[in-house]
Coordinates of C-alpha atoms in Angstrom, one line a residue:
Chain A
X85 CA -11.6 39.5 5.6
X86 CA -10.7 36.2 6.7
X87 CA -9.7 35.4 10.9
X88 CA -7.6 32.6 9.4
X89 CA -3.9 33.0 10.9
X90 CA -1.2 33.2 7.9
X91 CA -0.5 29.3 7.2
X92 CA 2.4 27.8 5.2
X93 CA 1.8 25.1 3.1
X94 CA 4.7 23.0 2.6
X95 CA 5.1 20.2 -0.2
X96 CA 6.7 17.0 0.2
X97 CA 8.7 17.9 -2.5
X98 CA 9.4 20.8 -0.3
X99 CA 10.8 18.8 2.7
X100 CA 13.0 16.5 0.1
X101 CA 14.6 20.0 -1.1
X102 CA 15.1 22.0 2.0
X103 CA 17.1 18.4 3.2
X104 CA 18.8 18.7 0.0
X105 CA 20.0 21.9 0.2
X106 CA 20.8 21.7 4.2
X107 CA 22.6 18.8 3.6
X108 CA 26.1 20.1 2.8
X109 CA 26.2 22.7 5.4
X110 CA 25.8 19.9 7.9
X111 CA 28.0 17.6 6.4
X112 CA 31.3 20.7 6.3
X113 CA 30.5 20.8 9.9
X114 CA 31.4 17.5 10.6
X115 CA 29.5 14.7 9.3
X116 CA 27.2 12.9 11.3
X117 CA 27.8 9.4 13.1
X118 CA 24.3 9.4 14.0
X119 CA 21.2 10.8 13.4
X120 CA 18.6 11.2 16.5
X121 CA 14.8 11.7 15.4
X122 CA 12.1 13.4 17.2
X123 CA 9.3 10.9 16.5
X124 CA 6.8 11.8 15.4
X125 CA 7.9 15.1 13.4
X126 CA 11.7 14.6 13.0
X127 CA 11.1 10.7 11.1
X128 CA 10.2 12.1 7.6
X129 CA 13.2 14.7 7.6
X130 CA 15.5 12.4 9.1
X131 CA 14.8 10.0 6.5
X132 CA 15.0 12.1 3.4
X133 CA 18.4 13.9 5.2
X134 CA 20.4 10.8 5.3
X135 CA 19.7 10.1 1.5
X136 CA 21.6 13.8 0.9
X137 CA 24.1 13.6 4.0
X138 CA 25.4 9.9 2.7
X139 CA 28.2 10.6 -0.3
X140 CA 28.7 7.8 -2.6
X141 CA 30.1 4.7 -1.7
X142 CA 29.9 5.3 2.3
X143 CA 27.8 3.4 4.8
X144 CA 24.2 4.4 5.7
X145 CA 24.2 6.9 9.0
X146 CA 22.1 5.0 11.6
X147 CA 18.8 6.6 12.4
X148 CA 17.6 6.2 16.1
X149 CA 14.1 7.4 17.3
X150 CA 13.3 9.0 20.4
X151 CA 9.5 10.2 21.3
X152 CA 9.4 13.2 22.6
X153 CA 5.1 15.0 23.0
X154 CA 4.8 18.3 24.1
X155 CA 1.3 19.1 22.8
X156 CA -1.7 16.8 23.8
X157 CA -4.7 16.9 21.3
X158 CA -7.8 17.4 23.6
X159 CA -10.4 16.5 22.0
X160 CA -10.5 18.3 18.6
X161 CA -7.5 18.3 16.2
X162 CA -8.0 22.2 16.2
X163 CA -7.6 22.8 19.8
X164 CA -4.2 22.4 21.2
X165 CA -3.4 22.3 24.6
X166 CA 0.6 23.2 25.3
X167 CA 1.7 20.4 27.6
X168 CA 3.1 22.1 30.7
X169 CA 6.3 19.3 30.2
X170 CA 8.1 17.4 27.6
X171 CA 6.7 13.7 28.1
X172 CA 9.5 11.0 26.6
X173 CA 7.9 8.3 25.1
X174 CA 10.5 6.3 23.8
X175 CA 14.2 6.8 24.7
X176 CA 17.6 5.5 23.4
X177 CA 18.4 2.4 24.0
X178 CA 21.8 2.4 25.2
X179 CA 22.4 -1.0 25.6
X180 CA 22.0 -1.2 21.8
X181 CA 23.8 2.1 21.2
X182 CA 26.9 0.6 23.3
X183 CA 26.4 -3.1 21.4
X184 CA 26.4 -2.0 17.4
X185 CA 27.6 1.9 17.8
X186 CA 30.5 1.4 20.6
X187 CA 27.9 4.2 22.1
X188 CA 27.9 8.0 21.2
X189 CA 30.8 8.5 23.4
X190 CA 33.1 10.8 21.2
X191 CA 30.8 11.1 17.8
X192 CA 29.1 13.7 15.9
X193 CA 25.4 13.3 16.9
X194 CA 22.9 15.4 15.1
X195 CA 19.4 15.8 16.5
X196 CA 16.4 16.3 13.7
X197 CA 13.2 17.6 13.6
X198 CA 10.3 19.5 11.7
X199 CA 10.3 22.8 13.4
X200 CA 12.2 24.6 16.3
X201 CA 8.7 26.7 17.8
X202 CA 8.9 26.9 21.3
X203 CA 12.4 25.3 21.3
X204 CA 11.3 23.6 24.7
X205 CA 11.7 19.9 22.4
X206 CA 14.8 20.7 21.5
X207 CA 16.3 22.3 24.5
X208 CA 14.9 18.8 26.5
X209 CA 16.5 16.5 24.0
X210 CA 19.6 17.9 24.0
X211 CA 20.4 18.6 27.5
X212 CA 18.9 14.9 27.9
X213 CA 21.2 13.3 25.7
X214 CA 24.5 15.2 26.8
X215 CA 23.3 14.3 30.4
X216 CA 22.9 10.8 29.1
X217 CA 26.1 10.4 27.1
X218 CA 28.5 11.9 29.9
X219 CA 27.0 9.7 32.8
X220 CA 28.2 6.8 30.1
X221 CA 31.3 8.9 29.4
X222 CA 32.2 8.9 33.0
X223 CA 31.1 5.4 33.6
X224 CA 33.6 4.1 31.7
X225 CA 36.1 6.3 32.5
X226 CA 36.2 8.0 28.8
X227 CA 35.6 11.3 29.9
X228 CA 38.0 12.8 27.6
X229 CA 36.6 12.3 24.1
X230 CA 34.3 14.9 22.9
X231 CA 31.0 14.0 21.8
X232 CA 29.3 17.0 19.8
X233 CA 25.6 17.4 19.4
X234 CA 24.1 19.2 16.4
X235 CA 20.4 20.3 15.2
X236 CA 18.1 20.0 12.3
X237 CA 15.0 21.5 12.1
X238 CA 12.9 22.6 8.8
X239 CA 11.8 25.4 9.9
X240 CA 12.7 27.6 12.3
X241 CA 10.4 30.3 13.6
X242 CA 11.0 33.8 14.1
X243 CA 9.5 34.2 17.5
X244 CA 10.7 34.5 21.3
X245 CA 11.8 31.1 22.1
X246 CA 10.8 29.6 25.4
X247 CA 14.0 27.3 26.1
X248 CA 17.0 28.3 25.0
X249 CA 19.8 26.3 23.5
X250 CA 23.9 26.5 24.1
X251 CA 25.1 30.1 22.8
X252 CA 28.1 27.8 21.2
X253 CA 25.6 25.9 19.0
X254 CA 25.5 28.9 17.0
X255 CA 28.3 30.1 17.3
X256 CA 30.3 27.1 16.0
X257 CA 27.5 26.4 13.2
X258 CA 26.0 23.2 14.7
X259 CA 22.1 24.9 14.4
X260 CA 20.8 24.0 11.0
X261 CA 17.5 25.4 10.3
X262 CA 16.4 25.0 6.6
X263 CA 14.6 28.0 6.4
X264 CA 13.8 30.6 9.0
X265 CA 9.9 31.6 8.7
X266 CA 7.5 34.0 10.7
X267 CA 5.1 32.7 13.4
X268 CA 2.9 31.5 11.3
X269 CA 0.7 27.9 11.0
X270 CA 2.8 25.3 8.9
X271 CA 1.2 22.7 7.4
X272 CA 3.1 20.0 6.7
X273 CA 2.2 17.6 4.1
X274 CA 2.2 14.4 6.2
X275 CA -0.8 15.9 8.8
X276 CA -2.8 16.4 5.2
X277 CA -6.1 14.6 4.5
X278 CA -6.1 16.2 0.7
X279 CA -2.7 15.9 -0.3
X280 CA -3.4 17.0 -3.7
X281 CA -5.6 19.9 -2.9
X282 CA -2.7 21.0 0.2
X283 CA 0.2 20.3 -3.3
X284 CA -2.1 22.7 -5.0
X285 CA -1.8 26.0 -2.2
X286 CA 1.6 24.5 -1.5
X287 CA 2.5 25.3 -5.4
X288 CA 0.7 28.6 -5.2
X289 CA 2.6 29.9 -2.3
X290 CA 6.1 28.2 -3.8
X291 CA 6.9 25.8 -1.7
X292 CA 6.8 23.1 -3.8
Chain B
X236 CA 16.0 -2.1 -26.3
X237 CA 17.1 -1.0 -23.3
X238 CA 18.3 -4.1 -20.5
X239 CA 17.5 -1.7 -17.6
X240 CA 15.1 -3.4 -15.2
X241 CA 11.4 -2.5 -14.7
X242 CA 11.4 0.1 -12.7
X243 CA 8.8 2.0 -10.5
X244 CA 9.0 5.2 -9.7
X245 CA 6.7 6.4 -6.7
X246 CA 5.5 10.0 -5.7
X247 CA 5.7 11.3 -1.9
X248 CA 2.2 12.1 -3.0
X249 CA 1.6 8.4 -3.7
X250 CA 3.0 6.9 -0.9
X251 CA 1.1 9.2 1.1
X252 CA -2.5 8.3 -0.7
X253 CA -1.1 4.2 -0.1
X254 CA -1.4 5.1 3.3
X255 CA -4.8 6.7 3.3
X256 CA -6.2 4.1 1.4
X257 CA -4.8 1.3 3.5
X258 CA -5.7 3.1 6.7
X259 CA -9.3 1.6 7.4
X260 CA -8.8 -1.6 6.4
X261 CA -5.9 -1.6 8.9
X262 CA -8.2 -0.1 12.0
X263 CA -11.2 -2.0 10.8
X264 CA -9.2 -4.9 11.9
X265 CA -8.1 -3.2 15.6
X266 CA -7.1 0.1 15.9
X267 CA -3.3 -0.3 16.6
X268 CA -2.4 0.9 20.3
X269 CA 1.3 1.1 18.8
X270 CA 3.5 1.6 15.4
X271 CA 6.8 0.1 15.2
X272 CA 8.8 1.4 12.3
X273 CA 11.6 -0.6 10.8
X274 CA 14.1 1.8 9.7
X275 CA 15.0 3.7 7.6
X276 CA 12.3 2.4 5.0
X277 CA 9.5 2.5 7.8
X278 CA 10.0 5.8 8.9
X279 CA 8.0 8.1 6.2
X280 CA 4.8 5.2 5.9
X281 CA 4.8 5.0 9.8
X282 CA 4.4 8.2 10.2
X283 CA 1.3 9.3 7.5
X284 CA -0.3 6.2 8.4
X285 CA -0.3 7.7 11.7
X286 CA -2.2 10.6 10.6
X287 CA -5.1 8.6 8.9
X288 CA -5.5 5.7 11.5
X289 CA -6.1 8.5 14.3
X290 CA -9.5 9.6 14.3
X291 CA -10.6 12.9 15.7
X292 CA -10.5 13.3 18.8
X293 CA -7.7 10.5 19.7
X294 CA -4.5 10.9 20.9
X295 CA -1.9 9.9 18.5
X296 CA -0.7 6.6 18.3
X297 CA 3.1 6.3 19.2
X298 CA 6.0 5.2 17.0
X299 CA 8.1 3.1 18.1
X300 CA 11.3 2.6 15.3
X301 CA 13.5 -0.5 14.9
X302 CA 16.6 -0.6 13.0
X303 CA 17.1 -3.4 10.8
X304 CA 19.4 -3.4 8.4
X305 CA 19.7 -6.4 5.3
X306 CA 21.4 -4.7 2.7
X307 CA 24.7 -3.6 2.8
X308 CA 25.9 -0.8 0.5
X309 CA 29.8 -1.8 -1.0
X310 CA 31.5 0.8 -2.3
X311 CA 28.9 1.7 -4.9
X312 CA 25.5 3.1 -4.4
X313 CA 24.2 0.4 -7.8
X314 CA 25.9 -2.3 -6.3
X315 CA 24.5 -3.8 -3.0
X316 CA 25.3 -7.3 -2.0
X317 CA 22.8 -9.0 0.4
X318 CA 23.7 -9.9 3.5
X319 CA 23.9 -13.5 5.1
X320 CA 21.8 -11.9 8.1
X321 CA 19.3 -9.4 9.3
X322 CA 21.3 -6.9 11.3
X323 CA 20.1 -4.7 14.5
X324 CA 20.6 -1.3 14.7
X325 CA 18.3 -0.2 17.2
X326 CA 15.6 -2.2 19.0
X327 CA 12.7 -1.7 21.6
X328 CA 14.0 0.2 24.9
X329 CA 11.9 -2.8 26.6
X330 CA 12.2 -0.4 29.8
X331 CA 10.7 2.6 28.4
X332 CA 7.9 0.9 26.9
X333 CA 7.2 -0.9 30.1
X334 CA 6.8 2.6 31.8
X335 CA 5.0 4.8 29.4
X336 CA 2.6 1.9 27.4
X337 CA 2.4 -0.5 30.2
X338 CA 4.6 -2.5 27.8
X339 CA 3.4 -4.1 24.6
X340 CA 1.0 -7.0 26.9
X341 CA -2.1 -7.4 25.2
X342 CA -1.6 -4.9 22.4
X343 CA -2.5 -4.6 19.2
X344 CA 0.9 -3.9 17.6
X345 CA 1.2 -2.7 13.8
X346 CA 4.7 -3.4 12.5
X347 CA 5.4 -1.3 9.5
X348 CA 7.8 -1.0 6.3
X349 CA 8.1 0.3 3.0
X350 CA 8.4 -3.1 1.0
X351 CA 8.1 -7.0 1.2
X352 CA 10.9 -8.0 -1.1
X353 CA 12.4 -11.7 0.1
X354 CA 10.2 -11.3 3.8
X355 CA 13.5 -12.3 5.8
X356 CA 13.1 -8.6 7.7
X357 CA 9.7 -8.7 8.1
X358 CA 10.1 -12.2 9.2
X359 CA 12.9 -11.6 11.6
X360 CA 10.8 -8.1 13.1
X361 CA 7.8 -10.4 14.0
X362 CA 9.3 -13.3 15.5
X363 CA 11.8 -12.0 17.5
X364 CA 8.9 -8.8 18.6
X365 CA 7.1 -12.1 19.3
X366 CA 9.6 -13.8 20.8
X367 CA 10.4 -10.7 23.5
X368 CA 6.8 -10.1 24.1
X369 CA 6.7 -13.4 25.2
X370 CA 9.1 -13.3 27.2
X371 CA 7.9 -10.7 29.4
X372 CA 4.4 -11.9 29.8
X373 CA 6.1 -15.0 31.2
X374 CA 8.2 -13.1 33.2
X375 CA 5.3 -11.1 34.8
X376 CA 2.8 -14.1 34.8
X377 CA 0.4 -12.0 32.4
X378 CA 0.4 -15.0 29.1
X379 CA -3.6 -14.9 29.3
X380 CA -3.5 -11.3 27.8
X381 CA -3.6 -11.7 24.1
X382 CA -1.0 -9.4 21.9
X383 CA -1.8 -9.3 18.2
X384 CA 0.7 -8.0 15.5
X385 CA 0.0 -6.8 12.6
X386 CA 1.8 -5.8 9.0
X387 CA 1.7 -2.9 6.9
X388 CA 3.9 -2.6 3.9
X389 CA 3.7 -0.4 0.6
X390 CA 4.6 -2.4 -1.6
X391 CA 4.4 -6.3 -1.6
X392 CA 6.2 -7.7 -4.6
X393 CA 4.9 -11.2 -5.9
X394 CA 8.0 -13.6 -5.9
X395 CA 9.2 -16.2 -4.2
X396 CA 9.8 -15.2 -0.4
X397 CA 13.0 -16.4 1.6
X398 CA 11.2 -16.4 4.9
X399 CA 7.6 -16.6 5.8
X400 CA 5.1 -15.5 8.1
X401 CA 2.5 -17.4 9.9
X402 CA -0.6 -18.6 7.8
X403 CA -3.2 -16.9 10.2
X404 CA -1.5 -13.6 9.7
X405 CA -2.9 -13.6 6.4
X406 CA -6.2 -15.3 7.0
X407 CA -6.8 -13.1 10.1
X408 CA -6.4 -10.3 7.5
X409 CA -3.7 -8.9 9.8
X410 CA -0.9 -8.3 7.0
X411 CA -1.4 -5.2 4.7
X412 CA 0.0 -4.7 1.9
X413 CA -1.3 -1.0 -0.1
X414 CA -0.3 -2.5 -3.2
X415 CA 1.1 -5.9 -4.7
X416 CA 3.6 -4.9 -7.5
X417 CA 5.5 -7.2 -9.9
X418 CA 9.4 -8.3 -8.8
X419 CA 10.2 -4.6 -10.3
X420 CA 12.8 -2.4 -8.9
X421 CA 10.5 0.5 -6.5
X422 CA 12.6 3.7 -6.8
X423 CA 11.3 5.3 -3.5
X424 CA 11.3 9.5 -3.5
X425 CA 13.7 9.7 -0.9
X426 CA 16.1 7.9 -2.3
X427 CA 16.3 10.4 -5.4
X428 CA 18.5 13.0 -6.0
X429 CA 16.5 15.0 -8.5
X430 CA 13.0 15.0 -6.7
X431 CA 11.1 17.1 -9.9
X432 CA 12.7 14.8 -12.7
X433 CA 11.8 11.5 -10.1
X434 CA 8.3 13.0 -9.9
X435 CA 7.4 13.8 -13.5
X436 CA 8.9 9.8 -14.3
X437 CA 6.2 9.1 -11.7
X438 CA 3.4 11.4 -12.5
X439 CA 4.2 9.3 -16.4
X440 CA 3.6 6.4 -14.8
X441 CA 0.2 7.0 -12.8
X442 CA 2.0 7.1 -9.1
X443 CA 1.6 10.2 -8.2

């Protein structure tokens, strides 16, 4: 009998797919001027998303990166400590944003990352950035155009959340989870030192 | 006979074991205290080179993305025209960094990408990086302090380069490139639409 906790192994292949299939749901919501990844997890999805959310003959959607570290490896890559806060390290640049994007005042931002666990991530970047947006919005005296936030995550798991997120997200279909999944360990394929040998119980369990 | 350019079609799988391979060369030469992505192609390298530069035990090295956009898509996803310039999207939030890294003074700063086709990005990342760097040592009266940048790329493709880089970058063994490849067409996997038919061209062609 093994201790080991049930533990998802997820394919690269895997990722690509789940953005492909998630892709169209996002888009019928409104199609995103601008994608928002939490570095580090939220970059490969992000990237592969865009490929699918992008229809022929239309511009690439910007990606912009914001660092976001709730856990803090202490020590040993097997023990975790939970980081009592959400430590930014890297933000929006908004002088940029303003320059190239005329801002994200009234556009349909969607915020992407690997997995919604304790949701406290995603509950800090999005009250963050509609804080950040309406101090602009109010700035400049455009306080009447509506800027709507939406999420991405991979995964989401089934578990009591410890932030909570706007009851209209759901409602009005702007949480995109790929796949909702039990508490369990997911190992994602770029955290892999044997990629073939993780492709191999990734295959066996399906998610390939 | 088929007039359909040379074409290279590369695995997640493979990009991920370009990474791993290239990962000790890149900390033998300093560790990097920070990653700055160019995006979009940067994002998915950045982030498994992350994974295999960290030893056990470290913290993880922070990402940093840039947008920087050369091509321009017209109309037609097989039809790009290259631009006159190198265009930003998103850049450093100079302010950010400054508070949570103490800035980029003195660094060892690892600037990464998925190829080196003409150089002109890569070129244009570097210097100006270099040029902003600079520019707040001065300010701040630190320009004893000595911040190195590095490259890593994928893919370098021997041709003839629009723009260069400076001679000790190379000599100092401080640009990486996982593999140099003919002037061939690199079909990256998140580009495709059919990921299994993409990877079993791949797995044909020994980059998997």
């Amino acid at each position: 009998m093994s201790t080991e906790p049930e533990k998802l192994h997820i394919s690269y292949n895997h990722v690509h797919k789940l953005c492909q299939e998630a892709a169209e749901g996002i888009r019928a919501n409104g199609k995103p001027d601008v994608i928002v990844a939490i570095g580090g997890g939220g970059f490969i999805p992000a990237r592969i998303l865009r490929s699918f959310i992008k229809h022929k003959g239309e511009k690439n959607i910007p990606i912009q990166a914001i660092g976001l570290s709730l856990y803090e490896s202490y020590g040993d890559d097997d023990v975790e400590q939970i980081g009592k806060e959400v430590i930014r390290t890297q933000w929006l640049d908004m002088g940029a944003l303003a320059e190239h994007f005329d801002s994200l005042i009234g556009k349909n931002i969607l915020i992407v990352d690997e997995v919604d666990d304790s949701r406290t991530t995603l509950h800090y970047a999005l009250s963050e950035l509609e804080k950040d947006v309406r101090e602009v919005q109010e700035k400049l005296g455009r306080t009447s155009e509506k800027t709507t936030f939406s999420i991405f995550v991979l995964h989401n798991k089934n578990k009591p959340k410890r932030a909570s997120l706007p009851e209209a997200m759901f409602a009005e279909g702007r949480y995109h989870a790929a796949k909702t999944v039990p508490d369990a360990w997911i190992a994602y394929p770029w955290d892999q030192m044997d990629i073939d040998a993780h492709t191999q119980k990734a295959t066996e369990q399906g998610f390939i």
